CSV table of C-alpha atoms in Angstrom, one decimal:
chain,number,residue,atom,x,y,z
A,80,UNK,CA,-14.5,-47.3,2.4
A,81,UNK,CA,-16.3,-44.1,3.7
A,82,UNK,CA,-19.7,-43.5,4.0
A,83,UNK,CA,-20.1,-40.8,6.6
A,84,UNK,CA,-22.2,-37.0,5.5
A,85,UNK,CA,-21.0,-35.1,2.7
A,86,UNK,CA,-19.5,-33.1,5.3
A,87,UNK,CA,-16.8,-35.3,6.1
A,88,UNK,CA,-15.6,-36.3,2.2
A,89,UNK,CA,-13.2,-34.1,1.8
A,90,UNK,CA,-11.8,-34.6,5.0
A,91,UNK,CA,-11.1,-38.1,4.4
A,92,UNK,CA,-9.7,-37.9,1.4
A,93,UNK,CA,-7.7,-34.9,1.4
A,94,UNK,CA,-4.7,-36.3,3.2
A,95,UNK,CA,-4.1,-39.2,0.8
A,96,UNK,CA,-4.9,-37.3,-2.4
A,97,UNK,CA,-3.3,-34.1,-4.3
A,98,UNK,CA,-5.5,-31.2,-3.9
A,99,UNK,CA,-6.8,-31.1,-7.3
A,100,UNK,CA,-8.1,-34.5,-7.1
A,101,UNK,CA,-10.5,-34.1,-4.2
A,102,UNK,CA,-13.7,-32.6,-5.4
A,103,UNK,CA,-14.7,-29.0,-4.3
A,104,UNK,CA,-18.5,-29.9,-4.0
A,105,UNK,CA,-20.9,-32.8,-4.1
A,106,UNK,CA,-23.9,-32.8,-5.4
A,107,UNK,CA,-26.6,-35.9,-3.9
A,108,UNK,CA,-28.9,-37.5,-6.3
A,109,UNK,CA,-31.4,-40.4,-6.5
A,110,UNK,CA,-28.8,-42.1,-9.0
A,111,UNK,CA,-27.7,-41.7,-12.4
A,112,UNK,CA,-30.3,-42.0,-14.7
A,113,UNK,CA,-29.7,-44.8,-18.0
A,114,UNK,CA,-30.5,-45.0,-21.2
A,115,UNK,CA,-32.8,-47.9,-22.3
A,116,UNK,CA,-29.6,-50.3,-23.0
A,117,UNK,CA,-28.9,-49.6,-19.7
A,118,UNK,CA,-25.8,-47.2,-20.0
A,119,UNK,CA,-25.1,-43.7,-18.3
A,120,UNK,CA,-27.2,-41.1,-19.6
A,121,UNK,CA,-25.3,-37.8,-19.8
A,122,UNK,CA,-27.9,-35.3,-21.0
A,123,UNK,CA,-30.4,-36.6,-18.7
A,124,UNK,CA,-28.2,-37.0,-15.2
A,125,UNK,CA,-26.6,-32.6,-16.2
A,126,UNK,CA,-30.3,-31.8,-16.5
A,127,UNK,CA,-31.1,-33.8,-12.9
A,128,UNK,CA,-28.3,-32.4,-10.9
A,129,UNK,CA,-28.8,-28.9,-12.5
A,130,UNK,CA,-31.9,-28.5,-9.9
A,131,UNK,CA,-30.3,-30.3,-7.2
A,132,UNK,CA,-28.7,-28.3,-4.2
A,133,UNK,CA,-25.4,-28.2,-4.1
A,134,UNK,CA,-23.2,-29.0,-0.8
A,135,UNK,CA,-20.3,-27.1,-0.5
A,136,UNK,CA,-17.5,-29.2,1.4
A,137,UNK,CA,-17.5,-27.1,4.5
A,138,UNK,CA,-14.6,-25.3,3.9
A,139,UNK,CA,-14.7,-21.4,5.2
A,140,UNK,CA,-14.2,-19.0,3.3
A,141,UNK,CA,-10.3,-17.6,2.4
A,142,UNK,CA,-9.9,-13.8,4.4
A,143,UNK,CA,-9.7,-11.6,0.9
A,144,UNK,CA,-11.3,-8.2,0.2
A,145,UNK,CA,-14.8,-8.4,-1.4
A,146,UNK,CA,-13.9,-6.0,-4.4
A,147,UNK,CA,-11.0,-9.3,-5.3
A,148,UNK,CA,-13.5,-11.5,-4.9
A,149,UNK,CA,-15.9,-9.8,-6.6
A,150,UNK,CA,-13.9,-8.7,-9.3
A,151,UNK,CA,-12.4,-12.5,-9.7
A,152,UNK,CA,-15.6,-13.7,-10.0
A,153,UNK,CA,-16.6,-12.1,-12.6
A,154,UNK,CA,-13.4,-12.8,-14.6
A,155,UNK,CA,-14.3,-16.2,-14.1
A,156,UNK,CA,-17.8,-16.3,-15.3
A,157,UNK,CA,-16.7,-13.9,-18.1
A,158,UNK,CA,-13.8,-16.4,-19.3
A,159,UNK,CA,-15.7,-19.9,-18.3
A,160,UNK,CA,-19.4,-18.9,-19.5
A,161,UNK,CA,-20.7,-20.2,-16.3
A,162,UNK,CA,-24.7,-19.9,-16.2
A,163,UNK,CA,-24.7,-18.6,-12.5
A,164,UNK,CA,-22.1,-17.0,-10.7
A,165,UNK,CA,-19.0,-18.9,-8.9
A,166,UNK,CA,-19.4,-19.2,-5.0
A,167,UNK,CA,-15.5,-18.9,-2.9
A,168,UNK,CA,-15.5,-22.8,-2.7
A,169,UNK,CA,-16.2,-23.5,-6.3
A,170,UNK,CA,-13.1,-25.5,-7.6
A,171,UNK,CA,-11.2,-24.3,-11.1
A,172,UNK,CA,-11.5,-27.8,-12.4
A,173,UNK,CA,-14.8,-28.8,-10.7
A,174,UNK,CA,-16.8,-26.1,-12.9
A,175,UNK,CA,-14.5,-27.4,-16.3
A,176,UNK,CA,-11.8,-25.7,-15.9
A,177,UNK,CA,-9.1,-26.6,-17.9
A,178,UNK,CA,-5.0,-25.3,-19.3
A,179,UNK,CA,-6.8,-22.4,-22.0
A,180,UNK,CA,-9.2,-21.3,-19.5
A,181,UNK,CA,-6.0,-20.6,-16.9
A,182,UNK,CA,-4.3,-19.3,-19.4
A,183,UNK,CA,-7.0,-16.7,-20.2
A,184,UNK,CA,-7.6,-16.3,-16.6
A,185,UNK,CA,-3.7,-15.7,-15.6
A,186,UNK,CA,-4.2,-12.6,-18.5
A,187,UNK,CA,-7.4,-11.2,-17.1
A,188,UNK,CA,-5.6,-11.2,-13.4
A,189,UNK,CA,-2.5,-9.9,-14.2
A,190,UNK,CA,-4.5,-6.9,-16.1
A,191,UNK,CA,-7.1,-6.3,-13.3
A,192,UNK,CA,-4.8,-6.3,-10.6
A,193,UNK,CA,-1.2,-6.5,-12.0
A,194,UNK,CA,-0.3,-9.9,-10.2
A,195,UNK,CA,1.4,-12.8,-12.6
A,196,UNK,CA,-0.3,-15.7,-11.2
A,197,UNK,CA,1.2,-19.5,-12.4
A,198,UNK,CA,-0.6,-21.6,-13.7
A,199,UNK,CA,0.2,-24.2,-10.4
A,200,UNK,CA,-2.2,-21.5,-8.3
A,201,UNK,CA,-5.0,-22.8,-10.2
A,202,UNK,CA,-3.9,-26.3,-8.4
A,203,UNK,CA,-2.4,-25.0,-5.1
A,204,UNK,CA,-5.3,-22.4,-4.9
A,205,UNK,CA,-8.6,-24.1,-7.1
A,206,UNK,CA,-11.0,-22.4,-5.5
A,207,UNK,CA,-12.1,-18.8,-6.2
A,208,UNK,CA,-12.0,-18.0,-2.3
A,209,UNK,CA,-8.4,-19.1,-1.8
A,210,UNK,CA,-7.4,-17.7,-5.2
A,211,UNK,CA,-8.9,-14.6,-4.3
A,212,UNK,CA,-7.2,-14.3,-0.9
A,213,UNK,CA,-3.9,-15.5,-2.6
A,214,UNK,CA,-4.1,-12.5,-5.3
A,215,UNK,CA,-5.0,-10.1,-2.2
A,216,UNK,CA,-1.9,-11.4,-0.6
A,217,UNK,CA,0.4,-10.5,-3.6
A,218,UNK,CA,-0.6,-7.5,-4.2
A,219,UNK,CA,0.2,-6.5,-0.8
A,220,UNK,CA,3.9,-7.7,-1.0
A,221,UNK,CA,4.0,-6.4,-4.2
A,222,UNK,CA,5.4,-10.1,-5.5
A,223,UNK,CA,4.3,-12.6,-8.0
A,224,UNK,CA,2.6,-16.2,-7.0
A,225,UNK,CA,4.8,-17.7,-9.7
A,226,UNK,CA,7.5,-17.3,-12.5
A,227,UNK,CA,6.4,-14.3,-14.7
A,228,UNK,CA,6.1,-14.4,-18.4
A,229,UNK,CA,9.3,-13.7,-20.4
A,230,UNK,CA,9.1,-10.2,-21.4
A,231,UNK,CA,6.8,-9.6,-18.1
A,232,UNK,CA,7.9,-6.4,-15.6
């Protein structure tokens, strides 16, 4: 078991587990808060870690332009409905991310930039900084991250 600082999670579990499985953040609490029989209480523990800081896993930041970044962001609070805006290690899946988001997503990208992303980026790339840098990258060569769309130029 592993009990080192929040710093250090991801690094142990990263080489044992796919990508998408190891959390992009944790959040520290005083505990999860339970109902009076004594079971998880949902509303209350979202409304706890809603104040709480939030510790990014100490990854740096992908090399991509600020205008992708900025413009992917904004895709993804305008598709997700997020109440405050994504930071570059903010995980696809950690902020309830799921297959009709991407697919919304993949639509919004391909129109703002006129790259066909897969949906295995949002797995191989989850967060919005290594997304970002990815979409950068295929614009450059001109290629597509994945298989495009039947019918797709």
């Amino acid at each position: 078991a592993w009990g080192g600082a929040p710093e250090g999670w991801r690094a142990h579990g990263a080489p044992e587990l796919p990508s998408y499985v190891v959390p992009a953040r944790l959040v520290i609490g005083p505990g999860m808060p339970l109902t009076p029989h004594g079971k998880p209480n949902v509303e209350a523990f979202v409304q706890l870690v809603a104040d709480l800081p939030v510790r990014s896993a100490g990854i740096d930041s992908p090399k991509c332009t600020s205008s992708t970044l900025d413009a992917l962001k904004q895709i993804w609070l305008d598709v997700m409905q997020l109440e405050r805006p994504p930071s570059p290690a903010d995980s696809f899946v950690a902020l309830g991310g799921h297959s009709l988001l991407a697919m919304q997503i993949v639509a919004r990208v391909q129109e703002t930039f006129g790259v066909a992303l897969s949906l295995s980026t949002f797995f191989d790339k989850p967060t919005l900084g290594d997304m970002a840098a990815a979409i950068d990258r295929e614009a450059t060569l001109g290629a597509s991250l994945g298989p495009k769309a039947p019918g797709a130029i």
